[in-house]
Coordinates of N, CA and C in Angstrom, one line a residue:
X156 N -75.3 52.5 23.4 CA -76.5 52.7 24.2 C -77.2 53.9 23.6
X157 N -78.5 54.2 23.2 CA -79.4 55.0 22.8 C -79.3 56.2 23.3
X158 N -78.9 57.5 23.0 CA -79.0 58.6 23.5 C -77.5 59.1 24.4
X159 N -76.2 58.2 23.8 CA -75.3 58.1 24.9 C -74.4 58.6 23.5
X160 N -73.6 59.4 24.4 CA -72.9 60.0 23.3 C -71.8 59.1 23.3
X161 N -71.0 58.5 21.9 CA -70.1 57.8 21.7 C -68.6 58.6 21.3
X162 N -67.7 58.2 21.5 CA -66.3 58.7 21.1 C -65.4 57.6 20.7
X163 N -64.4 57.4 19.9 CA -63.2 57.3 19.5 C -62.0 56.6 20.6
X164 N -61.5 55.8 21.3 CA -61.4 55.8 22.4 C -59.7 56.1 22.1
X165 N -59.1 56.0 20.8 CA -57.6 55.9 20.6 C -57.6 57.6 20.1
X166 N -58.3 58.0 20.0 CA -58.9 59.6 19.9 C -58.7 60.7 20.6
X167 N -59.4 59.8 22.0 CA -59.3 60.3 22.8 C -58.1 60.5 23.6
X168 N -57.3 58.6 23.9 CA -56.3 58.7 24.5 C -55.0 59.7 23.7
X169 N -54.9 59.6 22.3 CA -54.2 60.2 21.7 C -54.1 62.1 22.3
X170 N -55.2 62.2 22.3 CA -55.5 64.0 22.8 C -55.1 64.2 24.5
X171 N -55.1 62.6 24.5 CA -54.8 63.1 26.7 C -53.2 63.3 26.3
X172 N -52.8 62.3 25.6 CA -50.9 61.6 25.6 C -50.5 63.3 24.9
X173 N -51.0 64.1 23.6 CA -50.6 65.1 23.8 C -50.1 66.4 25.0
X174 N -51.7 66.1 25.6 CA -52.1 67.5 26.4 C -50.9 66.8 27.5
X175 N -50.5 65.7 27.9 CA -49.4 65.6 29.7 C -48.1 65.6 28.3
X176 N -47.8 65.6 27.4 CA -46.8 66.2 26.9 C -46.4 67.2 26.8
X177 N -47.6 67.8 26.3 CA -47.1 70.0 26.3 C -47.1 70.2 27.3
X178 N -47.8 69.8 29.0 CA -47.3 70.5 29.6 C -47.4 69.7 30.6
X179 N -46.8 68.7 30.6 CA -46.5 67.4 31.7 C -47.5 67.3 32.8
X180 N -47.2 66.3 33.4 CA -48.5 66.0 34.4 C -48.8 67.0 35.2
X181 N -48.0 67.5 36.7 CA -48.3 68.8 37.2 C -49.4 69.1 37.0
X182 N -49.0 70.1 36.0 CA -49.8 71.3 35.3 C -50.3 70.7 34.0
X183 N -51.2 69.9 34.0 CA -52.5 69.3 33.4 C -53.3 68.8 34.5
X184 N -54.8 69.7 34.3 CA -55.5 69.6 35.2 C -56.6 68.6 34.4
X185 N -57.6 68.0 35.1 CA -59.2 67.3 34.7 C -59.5 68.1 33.6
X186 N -60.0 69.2 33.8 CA -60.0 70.1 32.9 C -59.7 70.5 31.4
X187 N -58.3 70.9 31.7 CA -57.7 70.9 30.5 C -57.8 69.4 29.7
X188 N -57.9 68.0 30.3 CA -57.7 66.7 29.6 C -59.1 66.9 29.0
X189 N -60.0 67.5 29.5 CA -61.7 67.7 29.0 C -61.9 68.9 27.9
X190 N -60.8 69.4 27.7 CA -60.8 70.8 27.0 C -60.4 69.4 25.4
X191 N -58.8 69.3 25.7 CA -58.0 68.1 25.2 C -58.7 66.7 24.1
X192 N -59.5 66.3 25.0 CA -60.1 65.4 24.4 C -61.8 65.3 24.3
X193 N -62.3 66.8 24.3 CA -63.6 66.8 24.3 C -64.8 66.0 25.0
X194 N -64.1 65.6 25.9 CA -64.6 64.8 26.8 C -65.1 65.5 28.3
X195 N -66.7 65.1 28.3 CA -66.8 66.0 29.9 C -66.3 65.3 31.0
X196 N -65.4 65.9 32.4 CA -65.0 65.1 33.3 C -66.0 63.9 33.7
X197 N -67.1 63.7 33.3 CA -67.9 62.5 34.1 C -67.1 61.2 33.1
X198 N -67.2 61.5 31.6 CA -66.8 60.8 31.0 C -65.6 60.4 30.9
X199 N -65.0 61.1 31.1 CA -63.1 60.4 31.6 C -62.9 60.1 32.3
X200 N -63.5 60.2 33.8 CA -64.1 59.2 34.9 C -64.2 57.9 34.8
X201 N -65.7 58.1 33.9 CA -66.0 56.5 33.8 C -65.3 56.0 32.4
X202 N -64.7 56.2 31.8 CA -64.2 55.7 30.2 C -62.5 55.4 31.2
X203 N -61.6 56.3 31.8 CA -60.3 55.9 31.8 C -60.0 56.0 33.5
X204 N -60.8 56.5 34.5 CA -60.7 56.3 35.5 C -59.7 57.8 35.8
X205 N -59.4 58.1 37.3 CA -59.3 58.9 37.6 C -57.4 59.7 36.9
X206 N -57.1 61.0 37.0 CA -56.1 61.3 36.6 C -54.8 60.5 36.2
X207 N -54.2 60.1 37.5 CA -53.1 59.1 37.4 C -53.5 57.5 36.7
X208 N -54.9 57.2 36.6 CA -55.0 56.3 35.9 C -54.5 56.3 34.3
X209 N -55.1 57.9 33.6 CA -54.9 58.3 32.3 C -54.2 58.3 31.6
X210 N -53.2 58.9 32.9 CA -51.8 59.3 32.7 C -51.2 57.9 32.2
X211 N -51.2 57.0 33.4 CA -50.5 55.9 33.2 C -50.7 55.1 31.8
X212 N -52.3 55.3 31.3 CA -52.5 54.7 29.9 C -51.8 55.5 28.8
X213 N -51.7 56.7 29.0 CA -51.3 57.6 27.8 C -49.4 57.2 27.8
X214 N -48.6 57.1 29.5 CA -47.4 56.4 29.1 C -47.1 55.8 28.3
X215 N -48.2 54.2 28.7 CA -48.0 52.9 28.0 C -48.6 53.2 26.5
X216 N -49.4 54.5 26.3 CA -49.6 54.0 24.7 C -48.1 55.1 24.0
X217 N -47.6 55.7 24.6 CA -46.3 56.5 24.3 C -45.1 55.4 24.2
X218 N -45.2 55.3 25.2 CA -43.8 54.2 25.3 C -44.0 53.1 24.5
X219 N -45.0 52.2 24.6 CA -45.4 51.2 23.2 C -45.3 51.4 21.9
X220 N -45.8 53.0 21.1 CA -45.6 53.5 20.3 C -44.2 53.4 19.9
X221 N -43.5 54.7 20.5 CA -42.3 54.6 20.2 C -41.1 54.0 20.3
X222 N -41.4 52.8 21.3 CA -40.7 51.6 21.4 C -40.9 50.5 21.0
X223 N -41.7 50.6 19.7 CA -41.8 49.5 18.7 C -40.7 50.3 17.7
X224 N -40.7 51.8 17.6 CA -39.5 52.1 16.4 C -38.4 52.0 17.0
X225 N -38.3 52.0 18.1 CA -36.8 51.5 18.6 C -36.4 50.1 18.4
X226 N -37.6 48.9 18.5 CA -36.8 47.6 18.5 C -36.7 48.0 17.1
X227 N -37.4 48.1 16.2 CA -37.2 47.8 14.9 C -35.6 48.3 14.6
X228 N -35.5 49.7 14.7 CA -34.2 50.5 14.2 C -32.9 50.2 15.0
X229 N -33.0 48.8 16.0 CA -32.1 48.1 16.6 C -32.2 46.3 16.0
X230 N -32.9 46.4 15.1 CA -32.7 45.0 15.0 C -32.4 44.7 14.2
X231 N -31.0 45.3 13.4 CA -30.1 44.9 12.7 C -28.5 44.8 13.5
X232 N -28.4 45.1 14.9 CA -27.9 45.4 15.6 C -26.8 43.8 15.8
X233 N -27.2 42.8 15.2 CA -26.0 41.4 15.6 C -25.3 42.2 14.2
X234 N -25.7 42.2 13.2 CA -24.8 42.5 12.0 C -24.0 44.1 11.7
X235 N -24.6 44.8 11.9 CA -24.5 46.6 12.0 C -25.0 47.2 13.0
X236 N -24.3 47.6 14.5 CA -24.4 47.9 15.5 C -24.4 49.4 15.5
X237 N -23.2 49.6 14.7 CA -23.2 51.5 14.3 C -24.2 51.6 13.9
X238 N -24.9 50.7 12.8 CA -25.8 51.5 12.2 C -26.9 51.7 12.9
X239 N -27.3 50.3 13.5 CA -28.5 50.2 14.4 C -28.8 51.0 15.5
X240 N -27.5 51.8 16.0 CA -27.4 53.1 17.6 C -28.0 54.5 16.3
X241 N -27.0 54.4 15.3 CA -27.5 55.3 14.6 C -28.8 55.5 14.2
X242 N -29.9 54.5 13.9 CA -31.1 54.5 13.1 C -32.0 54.6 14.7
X243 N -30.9 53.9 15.7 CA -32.3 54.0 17.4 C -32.3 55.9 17.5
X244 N -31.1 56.7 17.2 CA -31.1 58.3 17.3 C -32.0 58.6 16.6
X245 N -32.0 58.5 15.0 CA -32.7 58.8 14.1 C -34.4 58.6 14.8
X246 N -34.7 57.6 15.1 CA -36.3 57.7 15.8 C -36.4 59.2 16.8
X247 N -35.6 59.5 17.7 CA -35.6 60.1 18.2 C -35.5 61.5 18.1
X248 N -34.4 62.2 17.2 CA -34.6 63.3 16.0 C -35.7 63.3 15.1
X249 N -35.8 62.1 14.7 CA -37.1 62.6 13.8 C -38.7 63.1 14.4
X250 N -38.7 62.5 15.5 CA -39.9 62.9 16.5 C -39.3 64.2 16.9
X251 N -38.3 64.6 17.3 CA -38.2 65.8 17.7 C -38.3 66.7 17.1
X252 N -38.2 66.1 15.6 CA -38.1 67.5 14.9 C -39.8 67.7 13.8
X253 N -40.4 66.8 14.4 CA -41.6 66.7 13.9 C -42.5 68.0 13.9
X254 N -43.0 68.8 13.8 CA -43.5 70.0 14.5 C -45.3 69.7 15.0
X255 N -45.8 68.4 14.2 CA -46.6 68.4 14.9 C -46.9 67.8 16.1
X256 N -45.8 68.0 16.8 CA -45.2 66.9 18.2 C -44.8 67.8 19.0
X257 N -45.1 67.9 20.5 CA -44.6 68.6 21.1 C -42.9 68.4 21.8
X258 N -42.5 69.3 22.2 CA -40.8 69.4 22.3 C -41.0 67.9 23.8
X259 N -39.9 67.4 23.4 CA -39.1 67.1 24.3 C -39.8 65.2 24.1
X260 N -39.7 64.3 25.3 CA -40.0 63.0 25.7 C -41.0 62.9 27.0
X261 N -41.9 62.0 26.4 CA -43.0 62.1 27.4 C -42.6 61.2 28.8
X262 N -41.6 60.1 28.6 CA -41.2 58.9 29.3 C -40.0 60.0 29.9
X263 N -39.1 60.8 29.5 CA -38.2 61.6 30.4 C -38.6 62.7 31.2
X264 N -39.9 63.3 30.3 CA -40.3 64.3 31.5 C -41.1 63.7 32.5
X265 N -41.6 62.7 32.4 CA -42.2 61.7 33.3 C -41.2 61.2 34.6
X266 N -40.3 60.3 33.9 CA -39.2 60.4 34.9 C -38.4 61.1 35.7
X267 N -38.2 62.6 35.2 CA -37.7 63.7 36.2 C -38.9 64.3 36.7
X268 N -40.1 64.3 36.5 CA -41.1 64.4 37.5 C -41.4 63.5 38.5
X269 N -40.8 62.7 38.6 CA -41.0 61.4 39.8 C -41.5 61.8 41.0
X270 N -41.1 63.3 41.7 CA -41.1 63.3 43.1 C -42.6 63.9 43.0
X271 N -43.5 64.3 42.2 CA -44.2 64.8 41.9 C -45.9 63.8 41.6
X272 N -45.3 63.0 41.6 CA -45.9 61.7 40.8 C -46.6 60.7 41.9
X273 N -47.5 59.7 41.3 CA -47.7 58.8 42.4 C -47.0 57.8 42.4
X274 N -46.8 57.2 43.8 CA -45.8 56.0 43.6 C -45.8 55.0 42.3
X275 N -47.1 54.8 42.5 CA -47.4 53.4 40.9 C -47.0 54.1 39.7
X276 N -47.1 55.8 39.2 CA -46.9 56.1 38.4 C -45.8 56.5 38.0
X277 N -45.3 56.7 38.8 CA -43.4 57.0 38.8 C -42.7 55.5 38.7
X278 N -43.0 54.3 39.3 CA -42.5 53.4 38.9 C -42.8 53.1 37.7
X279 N -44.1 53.1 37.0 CA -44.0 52.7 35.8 C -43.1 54.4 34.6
X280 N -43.1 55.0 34.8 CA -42.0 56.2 33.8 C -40.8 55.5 34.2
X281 N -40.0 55.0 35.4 CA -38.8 54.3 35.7 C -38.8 53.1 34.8
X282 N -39.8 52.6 35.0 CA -40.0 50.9 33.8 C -39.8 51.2 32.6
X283 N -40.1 52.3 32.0 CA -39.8 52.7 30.5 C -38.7 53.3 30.1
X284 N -38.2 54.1 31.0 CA -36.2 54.1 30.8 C -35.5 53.1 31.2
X285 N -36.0 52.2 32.0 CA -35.1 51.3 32.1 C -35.3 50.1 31.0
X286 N -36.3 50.2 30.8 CA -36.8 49.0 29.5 C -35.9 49.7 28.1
X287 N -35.4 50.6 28.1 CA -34.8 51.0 26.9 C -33.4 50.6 27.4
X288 N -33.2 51.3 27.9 CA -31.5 50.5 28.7 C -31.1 49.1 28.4
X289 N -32.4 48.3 29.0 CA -32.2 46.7 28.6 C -32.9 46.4 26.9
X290 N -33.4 47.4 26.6 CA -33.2 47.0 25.0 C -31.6 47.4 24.0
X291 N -31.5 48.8 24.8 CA -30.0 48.8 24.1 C -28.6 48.1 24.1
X292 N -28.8 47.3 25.4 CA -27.9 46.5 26.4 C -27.6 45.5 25.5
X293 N -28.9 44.5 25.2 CA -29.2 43.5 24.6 C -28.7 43.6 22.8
X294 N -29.2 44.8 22.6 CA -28.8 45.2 21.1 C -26.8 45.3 20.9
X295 N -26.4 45.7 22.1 CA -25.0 46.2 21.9 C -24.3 44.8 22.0
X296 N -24.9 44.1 22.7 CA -24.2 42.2 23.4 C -24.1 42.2 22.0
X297 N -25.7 42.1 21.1 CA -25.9 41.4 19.8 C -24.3 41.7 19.1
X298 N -24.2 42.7 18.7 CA -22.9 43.6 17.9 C -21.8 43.2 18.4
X299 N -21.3 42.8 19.1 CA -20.4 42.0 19.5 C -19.4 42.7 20.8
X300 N -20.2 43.5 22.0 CA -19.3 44.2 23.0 C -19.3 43.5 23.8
X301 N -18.2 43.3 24.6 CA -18.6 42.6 26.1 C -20.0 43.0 26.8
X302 N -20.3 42.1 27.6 CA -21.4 41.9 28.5 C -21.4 43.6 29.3
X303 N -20.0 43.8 30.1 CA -20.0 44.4 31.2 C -19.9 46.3 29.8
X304 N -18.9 45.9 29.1 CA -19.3 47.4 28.1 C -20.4 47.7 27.4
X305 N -21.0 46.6 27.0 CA -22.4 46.9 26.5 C -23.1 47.4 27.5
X306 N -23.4 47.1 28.8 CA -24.0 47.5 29.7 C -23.8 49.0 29.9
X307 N -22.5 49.3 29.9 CA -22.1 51.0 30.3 C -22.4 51.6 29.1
X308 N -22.5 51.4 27.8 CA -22.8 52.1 26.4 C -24.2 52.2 26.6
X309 N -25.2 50.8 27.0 CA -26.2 51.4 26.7 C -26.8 52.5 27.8
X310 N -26.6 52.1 28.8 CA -26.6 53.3 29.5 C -26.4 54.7 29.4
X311 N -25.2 54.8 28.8 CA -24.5 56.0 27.9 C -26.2 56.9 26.8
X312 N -26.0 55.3 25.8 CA -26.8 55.5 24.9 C -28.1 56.1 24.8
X313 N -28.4 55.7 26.6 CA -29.8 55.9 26.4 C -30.0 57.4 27.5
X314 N -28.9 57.4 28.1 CA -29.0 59.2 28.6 C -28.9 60.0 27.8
X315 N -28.0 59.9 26.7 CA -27.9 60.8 25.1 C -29.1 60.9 24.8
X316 N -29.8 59.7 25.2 CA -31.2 60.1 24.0 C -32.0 60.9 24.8
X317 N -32.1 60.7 25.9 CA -33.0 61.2 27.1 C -32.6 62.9 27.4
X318 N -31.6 62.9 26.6 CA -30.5 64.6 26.8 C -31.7 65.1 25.7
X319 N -31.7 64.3 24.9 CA -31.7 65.5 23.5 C -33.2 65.5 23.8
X320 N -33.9 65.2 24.0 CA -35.3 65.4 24.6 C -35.5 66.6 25.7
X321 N -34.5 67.0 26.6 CA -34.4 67.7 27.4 C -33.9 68.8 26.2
X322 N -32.7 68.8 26.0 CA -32.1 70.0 24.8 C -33.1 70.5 24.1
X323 N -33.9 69.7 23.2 CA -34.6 70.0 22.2 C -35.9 71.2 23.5
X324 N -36.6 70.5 24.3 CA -37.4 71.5 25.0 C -36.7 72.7 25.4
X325 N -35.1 72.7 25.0 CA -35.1 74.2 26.2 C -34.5 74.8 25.1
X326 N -34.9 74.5 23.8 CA -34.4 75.0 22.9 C -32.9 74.5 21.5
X327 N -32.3 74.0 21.8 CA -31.4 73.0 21.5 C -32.4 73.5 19.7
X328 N -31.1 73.7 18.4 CA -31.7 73.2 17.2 C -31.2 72.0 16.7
X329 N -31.2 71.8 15.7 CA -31.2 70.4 15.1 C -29.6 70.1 15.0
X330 N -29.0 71.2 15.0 CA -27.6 70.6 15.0 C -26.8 70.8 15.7
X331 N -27.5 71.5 16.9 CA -26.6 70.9 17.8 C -26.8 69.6 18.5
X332 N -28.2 68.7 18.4 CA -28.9 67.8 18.9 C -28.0 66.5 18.2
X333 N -27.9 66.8 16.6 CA -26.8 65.8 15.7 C -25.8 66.1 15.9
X334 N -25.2 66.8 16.2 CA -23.6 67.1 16.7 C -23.4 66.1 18.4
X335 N -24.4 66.1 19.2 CA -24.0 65.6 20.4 C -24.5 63.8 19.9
X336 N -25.3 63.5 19.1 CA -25.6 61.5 18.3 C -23.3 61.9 17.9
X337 N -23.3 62.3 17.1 CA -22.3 62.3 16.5 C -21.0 62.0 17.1
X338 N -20.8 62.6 18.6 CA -19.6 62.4 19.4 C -20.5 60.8 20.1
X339 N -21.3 60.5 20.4 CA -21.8 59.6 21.0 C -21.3 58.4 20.0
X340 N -21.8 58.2 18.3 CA -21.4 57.1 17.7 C -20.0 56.8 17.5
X341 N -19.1 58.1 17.7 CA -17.8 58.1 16.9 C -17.2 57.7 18.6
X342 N -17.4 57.3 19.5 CA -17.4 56.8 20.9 C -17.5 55.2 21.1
X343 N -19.0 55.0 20.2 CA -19.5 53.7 20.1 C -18.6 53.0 18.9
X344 N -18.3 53.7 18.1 CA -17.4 53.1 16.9 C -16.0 52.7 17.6
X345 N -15.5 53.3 18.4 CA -13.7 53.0 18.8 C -14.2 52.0 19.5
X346 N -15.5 51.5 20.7 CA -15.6 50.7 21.6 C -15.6 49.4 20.8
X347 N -16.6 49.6 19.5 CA -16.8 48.5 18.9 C -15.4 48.1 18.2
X348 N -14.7 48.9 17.8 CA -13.4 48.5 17.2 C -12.4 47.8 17.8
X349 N -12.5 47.8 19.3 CA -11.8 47.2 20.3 C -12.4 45.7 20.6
X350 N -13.6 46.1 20.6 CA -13.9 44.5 20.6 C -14.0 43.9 19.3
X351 N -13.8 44.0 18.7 CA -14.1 43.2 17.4 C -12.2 42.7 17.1
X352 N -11.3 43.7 17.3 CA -10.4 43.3 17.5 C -9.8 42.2 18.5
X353 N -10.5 42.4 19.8 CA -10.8 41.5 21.2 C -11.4 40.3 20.7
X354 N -12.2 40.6 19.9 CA -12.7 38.7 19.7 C -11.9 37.7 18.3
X355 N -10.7 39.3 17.3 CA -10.1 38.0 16.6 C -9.5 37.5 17.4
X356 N -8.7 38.2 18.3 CA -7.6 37.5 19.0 C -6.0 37.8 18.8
X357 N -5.2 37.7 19.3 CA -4.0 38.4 18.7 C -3.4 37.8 17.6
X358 N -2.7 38.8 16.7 CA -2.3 38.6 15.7 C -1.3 37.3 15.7
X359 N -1.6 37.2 14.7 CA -0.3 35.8 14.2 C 0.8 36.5 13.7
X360 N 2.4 36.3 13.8 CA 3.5 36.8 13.5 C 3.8 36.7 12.2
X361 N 4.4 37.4 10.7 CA 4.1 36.9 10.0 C 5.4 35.9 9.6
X362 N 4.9 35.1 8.6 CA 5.9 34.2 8.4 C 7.4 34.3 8.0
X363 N 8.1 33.9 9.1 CA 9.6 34.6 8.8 C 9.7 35.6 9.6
X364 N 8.9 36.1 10.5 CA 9.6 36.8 11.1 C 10.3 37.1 12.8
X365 N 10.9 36.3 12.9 CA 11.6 36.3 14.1 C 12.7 37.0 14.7
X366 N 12.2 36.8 16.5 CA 13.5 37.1 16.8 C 14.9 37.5 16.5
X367 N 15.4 38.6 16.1 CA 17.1 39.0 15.9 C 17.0 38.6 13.9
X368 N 15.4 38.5 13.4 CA 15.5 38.5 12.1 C 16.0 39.3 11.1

């Protein structure tokens, strides 16, 4: 429209998804998202709707983002399960250690702010940890763990990840962050070793050798 100032709209959201990262929803005001994305309050009004609307868009463009590198770095996971928990951390260190990224997870600080939050928007921060749970769940079945242990690893899996996001904001360096993936895989490696040995089945005796032999 003639005389209407135009913007970028992945621009924009990009500059909100930072600004409730550095300093989570709380304490990000209308304001600051208008500082953020050069946008005057009337126009983030009418472009994305009121705060918790924003918010909720800037989740889903976080969580979509980053949970396209997770299916990927899990989808080698029927054939190489180690490797695939290992390459899902790796997404996660490498964002962390990005510097142009602010400390910590936007879907974790989201979900320990829950009581702070609005109902609709605290359920959806719950829907994106739990959607990783049922991605790593599904990833660990693939690799070959029981139903009921895959369920408790990815669980496991995905509070480690949700840790180092916490660590990394309160300071945590890079190796202590790799040192805590590291007791995590060398955990996931003995579980997988049991099952894999659980699905040859017990050994065969070898030939000749019996009883009082």
């Amino acid at each position: 429209m003639a005389g209407r100032k135009q913007f970028d709209t992945d621009t924009a959201l990009d500059a909100a998804m930072i600004q409730f990262w550095r300093a989570g929803y709380a304490d990000t005001s209308v304001d600051d998202l208008s500082r953020a994305t050069g946008l005057n309050r009337s126009s983030i009004y009418s472009s994305f709707g009121d705060k918790d609307a924003l918010f909720t868009r800037c989740l889903e463009r976080y969580a979509t983002r980053y949970g396209a590198e997770y299916e990927a770095a899990l989808s080698c996971a029927g054939e190489r399960p180690l490797a695939a928990v290992r390459a899902f951390f790796a997404v996660t260190l490498e964002r962390l250690a990005d510097p142009g990224l602010p400390d910590g997870c936007l879907v974790a600080q989201s979900a320990m702010a829950a009581p702070v939050l609005s109902p609709s928007v605290a359920s959806r921060a719950r829907e994106a940890v739990g959607f990783q749970r049922a991605r790593l769940h599904a990833a660990l079945k693939a690799g070959g763990l029981h139903e009921a242990t895959a369920g408790t690893y990815a669980v496991h899996v995905a509070a480690v990840n949700q840790s180092l996001a916490v660590m990394n904001r309160a300071g945590a360096d890079a190796e202590q962050l790799h040192a805590v993936v590291d007791v995590t895989l060398d955990a996931l490696a003995r579980a997988l070793e049991v099952g894999n040995a659980a699905a040859r089945g017990p050994r065969c005796p070898r030939e000749g050798a019996f009883d009082g032999a």
